[in-house]
Amino acid sequence: MINIVLFGKPGAGKGTQADFLKHKYNLVHLSTGDIFRFNIKNDTELGRLAKSFMDKGDLVPDEVTINMLQSEVDKNPQAAGFLFDGFPRTIAQAEALDAFLAGKNQEITATVALEANDEILVQRLLERGKTSGRPDDQDEKKIRNRYQEYNEKTAPLMDYYKAQNKFYAVDGIGTIEEVTERLSLVLDTF
């Protein structure tokens, strides 16, 4: 079983690359953003709670996110592996994911960070915001707050996974095909 964590700042191309990875490696794609947006759209209790944080550009608290992801993994017992997109975002989430997977005799195979310059990413998100309807992609202040949250809470995951020899950085700038090729070069070794 292959379990991949894909992370990077908002706008780095995680969603685009996740679509490629899930098909190539036959993985169940678990995107916290998609799961939260589904719950927001359907006005569930989780959706209302998540929206209260997301509207400010803040991360949804660990406990809520961890329980949600564990539930999604449990819904897919026949999966060949998982692609975690947007999770974990903190050391506490990574430790909880490791413990949860260990209880299932599984582990994270690799983590891949899509890296790109903030100014390029801000412009990508503002452009995406024009067509996506997502309010968090239409306000530069909220976008920059999301990057600050990422730098403070998610960037430390690089050292966490480096210590396990499971971290790989991939340049997220270029055509979709160029970034996809870079990802394949890393992941085809597993």
CSV table of C-alpha atoms in Angstrom, one decimal:
chain,number,residue,atom,x,y,z
A,1,MET,CA,0.0,0.0,0.0
A,2,ILE,CA,1.3,3.5,-0.9
A,3,ASN,CA,0.2,6.5,1.2
A,4,ILE,CA,1.3,9.9,0.0
A,5,VAL,CA,1.0,13.2,1.7
A,6,LEU,CA,0.9,16.1,-0.8
A,7,PHE,CA,1.3,19.6,0.6
A,8,GLY,CA,2.2,23.1,-0.4
A,9,LYS,CA,0.8,26.6,0.0
A,10,PRO,CA,-2.6,27.4,-1.4
A,11,GLY,CA,-2.3,27.8,-5.2
A,12,ALA,CA,0.8,25.6,-5.5
A,13,GLY,CA,-1.1,23.1,-7.7
A,14,LYS,CA,-2.0,20.4,-5.2
A,15,GLY,CA,-5.4,19.8,-6.7
A,16,THR,CA,-4.1,19.5,-10.2
A,17,GLN,CA,-1.3,17.1,-9.3
A,18,ALA,CA,-3.6,15.1,-6.9
A,19,ASP,CA,-5.8,14.3,-9.9
A,20,PHE,CA,-2.9,12.9,-11.8
A,21,LEU,CA,-1.5,11.0,-8.8
A,22,LYS,CA,-4.7,9.3,-7.7
A,23,HIS,CA,-5.2,7.9,-11.2
A,24,LYS,CA,-1.5,6.9,-11.8
A,25,TYR,CA,-1.2,5.1,-8.4
A,26,ASN,CA,-4.9,4.0,-7.9
A,27,LEU,CA,-5.2,6.0,-4.7
A,28,VAL,CA,-8.2,7.3,-2.8
A,29,HIS,CA,-7.8,11.1,-2.8
A,30,LEU,CA,-8.7,12.7,0.5
A,31,SER,CA,-8.7,16.5,0.2
A,32,THR,CA,-9.5,18.3,3.4
A,33,GLY,CA,-10.5,21.4,1.4
A,34,ASP,CA,-12.9,19.4,-0.8
A,35,ILE,CA,-14.4,17.6,2.2
A,36,PHE,CA,-14.8,20.9,4.1
A,37,ARG,CA,-16.4,22.6,1.0
A,38,PHE,CA,-18.8,19.7,0.6
A,39,ASN,CA,-19.9,20.0,4.2
A,40,ILE,CA,-20.2,23.8,3.9
A,41,LYS,CA,-22.3,23.5,0.7
A,42,ASN,CA,-24.6,21.0,2.4
A,43,ASP,CA,-24.8,23.1,5.6
A,44,THR,CA,-23.7,20.3,7.9
A,45,GLU,CA,-22.5,20.9,11.5
A,46,LEU,CA,-18.9,20.2,10.3
A,47,GLY,CA,-19.4,22.6,7.4
A,48,ARG,CA,-20.6,25.5,9.6
A,49,LEU,CA,-17.8,24.9,12.1
A,50,ALA,CA,-15.2,24.7,9.3
A,51,LYS,CA,-16.6,27.8,7.6
A,52,SER,CA,-16.2,29.9,10.7
A,53,PHE,CA,-12.5,29.3,10.6
A,54,MET,CA,-12.0,29.3,6.8
A,55,ASP,CA,-13.8,32.6,6.3
A,56,LYS,CA,-11.0,34.2,8.4
A,57,GLY,CA,-8.3,32.4,6.5
A,58,ASP,CA,-7.5,30.3,9.6
A,59,LEU,CA,-6.9,26.5,9.7
A,60,VAL,CA,-9.7,24.3,11.1
A,61,PRO,CA,-8.6,23.0,14.5
A,62,ASP,CA,-6.7,19.7,14.6
A,63,GLU,CA,-9.2,17.7,16.5
A,64,VAL,CA,-12.0,18.4,14.0
A,65,THR,CA,-9.7,17.7,11.0
A,66,ILE,CA,-8.2,14.5,12.4
A,67,ASN,CA,-11.6,13.0,13.2
A,68,MET,CA,-12.9,13.9,9.8
A,69,LEU,CA,-9.9,12.3,8.0
A,70,GLN,CA,-10.0,9.1,10.1
A,71,SER,CA,-13.7,8.7,9.2
A,72,GLU,CA,-12.9,9.1,5.5
A,73,VAL,CA,-10.1,6.5,5.7
A,74,ASP,CA,-12.4,4.1,7.5
A,75,LYS,CA,-15.0,4.5,4.7
A,76,ASN,CA,-12.5,3.0,2.2
A,77,PRO,CA,-11.3,-0.3,3.6
A,78,GLN,CA,-10.5,-1.7,0.2
A,79,ALA,CA,-8.3,1.2,-0.9
A,80,ALA,CA,-4.9,0.4,-2.5
A,81,GLY,CA,-3.6,3.5,-0.7
A,82,PHE,CA,-4.4,7.1,0.1
A,83,LEU,CA,-3.4,10.5,-1.2
A,84,PHE,CA,-3.7,13.0,1.6
A,85,ASP,CA,-4.1,16.5,0.1
A,86,GLY,CA,-4.1,19.3,2.7
A,87,PHE,CA,-3.6,16.9,5.6
A,88,PRO,CA,-1.7,16.8,7.8
A,89,ARG,CA,-1.1,20.6,8.2
A,90,THR,CA,0.5,20.5,11.7
A,91,ILE,CA,2.9,18.3,13.6
A,92,ALA,CA,0.0,17.2,15.9
A,93,GLN,CA,-2.0,16.1,12.8
A,94,ALA,CA,1.1,14.2,11.4
A,95,GLU,CA,1.6,12.4,14.7
A,96,ALA,CA,-2.1,11.5,14.9
A,97,LEU,CA,-2.1,10.3,11.3
A,98,ASP,CA,1.1,8.2,11.9
A,99,ALA,CA,-0.6,6.6,15.0
A,100,PHE,CA,-3.9,6.0,13.2
A,101,LEU,CA,-2.1,4.4,10.3
A,102,ALA,CA,0.1,2.3,12.5
A,103,GLY,CA,-3.1,0.9,14.1
A,104,LYS,CA,-4.0,-0.4,10.6
A,105,ASN,CA,-0.4,-1.7,10.0
A,106,GLN,CA,0.2,1.1,7.5
A,107,GLU,CA,2.4,4.1,7.2
A,108,ILE,CA,3.1,7.2,5.1
A,109,THR,CA,5.2,6.2,2.2
A,110,ALA,CA,6.3,9.7,1.1
A,111,THR,CA,5.5,13.3,1.5
A,112,VAL,CA,5.9,15.7,-1.4
A,113,ALA,CA,5.8,19.5,-1.1
A,114,LEU,CA,5.0,21.5,-4.2
A,115,GLU,CA,7.1,24.7,-3.8
A,116,ALA,CA,6.6,28.1,-5.4
A,117,ASN,CA,7.2,31.8,-4.8
A,118,ASP,CA,4.5,33.5,-2.7
A,119,GLU,CA,4.0,36.3,-5.2
A,120,ILE,CA,3.3,33.9,-8.1
A,121,LEU,CA,0.9,32.0,-5.9
A,122,VAL,CA,-1.0,35.1,-4.8
A,123,GLN,CA,-1.6,36.0,-8.4
A,124,ARG,CA,-2.7,32.4,-9.2
A,125,LEU,CA,-5.2,32.5,-6.4
A,126,LEU,CA,-6.6,35.9,-7.2
A,127,GLU,CA,-7.1,34.7,-10.8
A,128,ARG,CA,-8.7,31.4,-9.5
A,129,GLY,CA,-10.9,33.5,-7.3
A,130,LYS,CA,-12.4,35.3,-10.3
A,131,THR,CA,-13.9,32.0,-11.6
A,132,SER,CA,-14.1,29.7,-8.5
A,133,GLY,CA,-16.4,31.8,-6.4
A,134,ARG,CA,-14.3,30.9,-3.4
A,135,PRO,CA,-14.2,34.0,-1.1
A,136,ASP,CA,-10.9,32.9,0.4
A,137,ASP,CA,-9.3,33.2,-3.1
A,138,GLN,CA,-10.6,36.7,-3.8
A,139,ASP,CA,-9.0,38.7,-0.9
A,140,GLU,CA,-5.3,39.2,-1.0
A,141,LYS,CA,-5.2,39.8,2.8
A,142,LYS,CA,-6.9,36.4,3.5
A,143,ILE,CA,-4.5,34.7,1.0
A,144,ARG,CA,-1.5,36.2,2.8
A,145,ASN,CA,-2.9,35.1,6.1
A,146,ARG,CA,-3.2,31.6,4.8
A,147,TYR,CA,0.5,31.7,3.8
A,148,GLN,CA,1.4,32.9,7.3
A,149,GLU,CA,-0.6,30.0,8.8
A,150,TYR,CA,1.2,27.7,6.4
A,151,ASN,CA,4.7,29.0,7.4
A,152,GLU,CA,4.0,28.8,11.1
A,153,LYS,CA,2.1,25.5,11.3
A,154,THR,CA,2.7,23.5,8.1
A,155,ALA,CA,6.2,24.3,7.1
A,156,PRO,CA,7.6,22.5,10.2
A,157,LEU,CA,6.3,19.2,8.7
A,158,MET,CA,9.2,19.3,6.3
A,159,ASP,CA,11.6,18.6,9.2
A,160,TYR,CA,9.2,16.1,10.7
A,161,TYR,CA,9.2,14.0,7.5
A,162,LYS,CA,12.9,14.7,6.7
A,163,ALA,CA,13.7,13.0,10.0
A,164,GLN,CA,11.8,9.9,8.7
A,165,ASN,CA,13.5,10.1,5.3
A,166,LYS,CA,10.1,10.6,3.7
A,167,PHE,CA,10.2,14.2,2.5
A,168,TYR,CA,10.7,15.4,-1.1
A,169,ALA,CA,10.4,18.9,-2.5
A,170,VAL,CA,9.2,19.4,-6.1
A,171,ASP,CA,9.3,22.7,-7.9
A,172,GLY,CA,5.6,23.6,-8.5
A,173,ILE,CA,6.3,26.2,-11.2
A,174,GLY,CA,6.0,25.3,-14.8
A,175,THR,CA,3.5,23.6,-17.0
A,176,ILE,CA,1.2,20.9,-15.6
A,177,GLU,CA,3.2,18.4,-17.6
A,178,GLU,CA,6.6,19.6,-16.2
A,179,VAL,CA,5.4,19.4,-12.6
A,180,THR,CA,3.8,16.1,-13.2
A,181,GLU,CA,7.1,14.7,-14.6
A,182,ARG,CA,9.0,16.0,-11.6
A,183,LEU,CA,6.5,14.2,-9.3
A,184,SER,CA,6.7,11.0,-11.2
A,185,LEU,CA,10.5,11.0,-11.0
A,186,VAL,CA,10.2,11.1,-7.2
A,187,LEU,CA,7.3,8.7,-6.7
A,188,ASP,CA,8.2,6.0,-9.2
A,189,THR,CA,11.0,4.9,-6.9
A,190,PHE,CA,8.5,3.4,-4.5
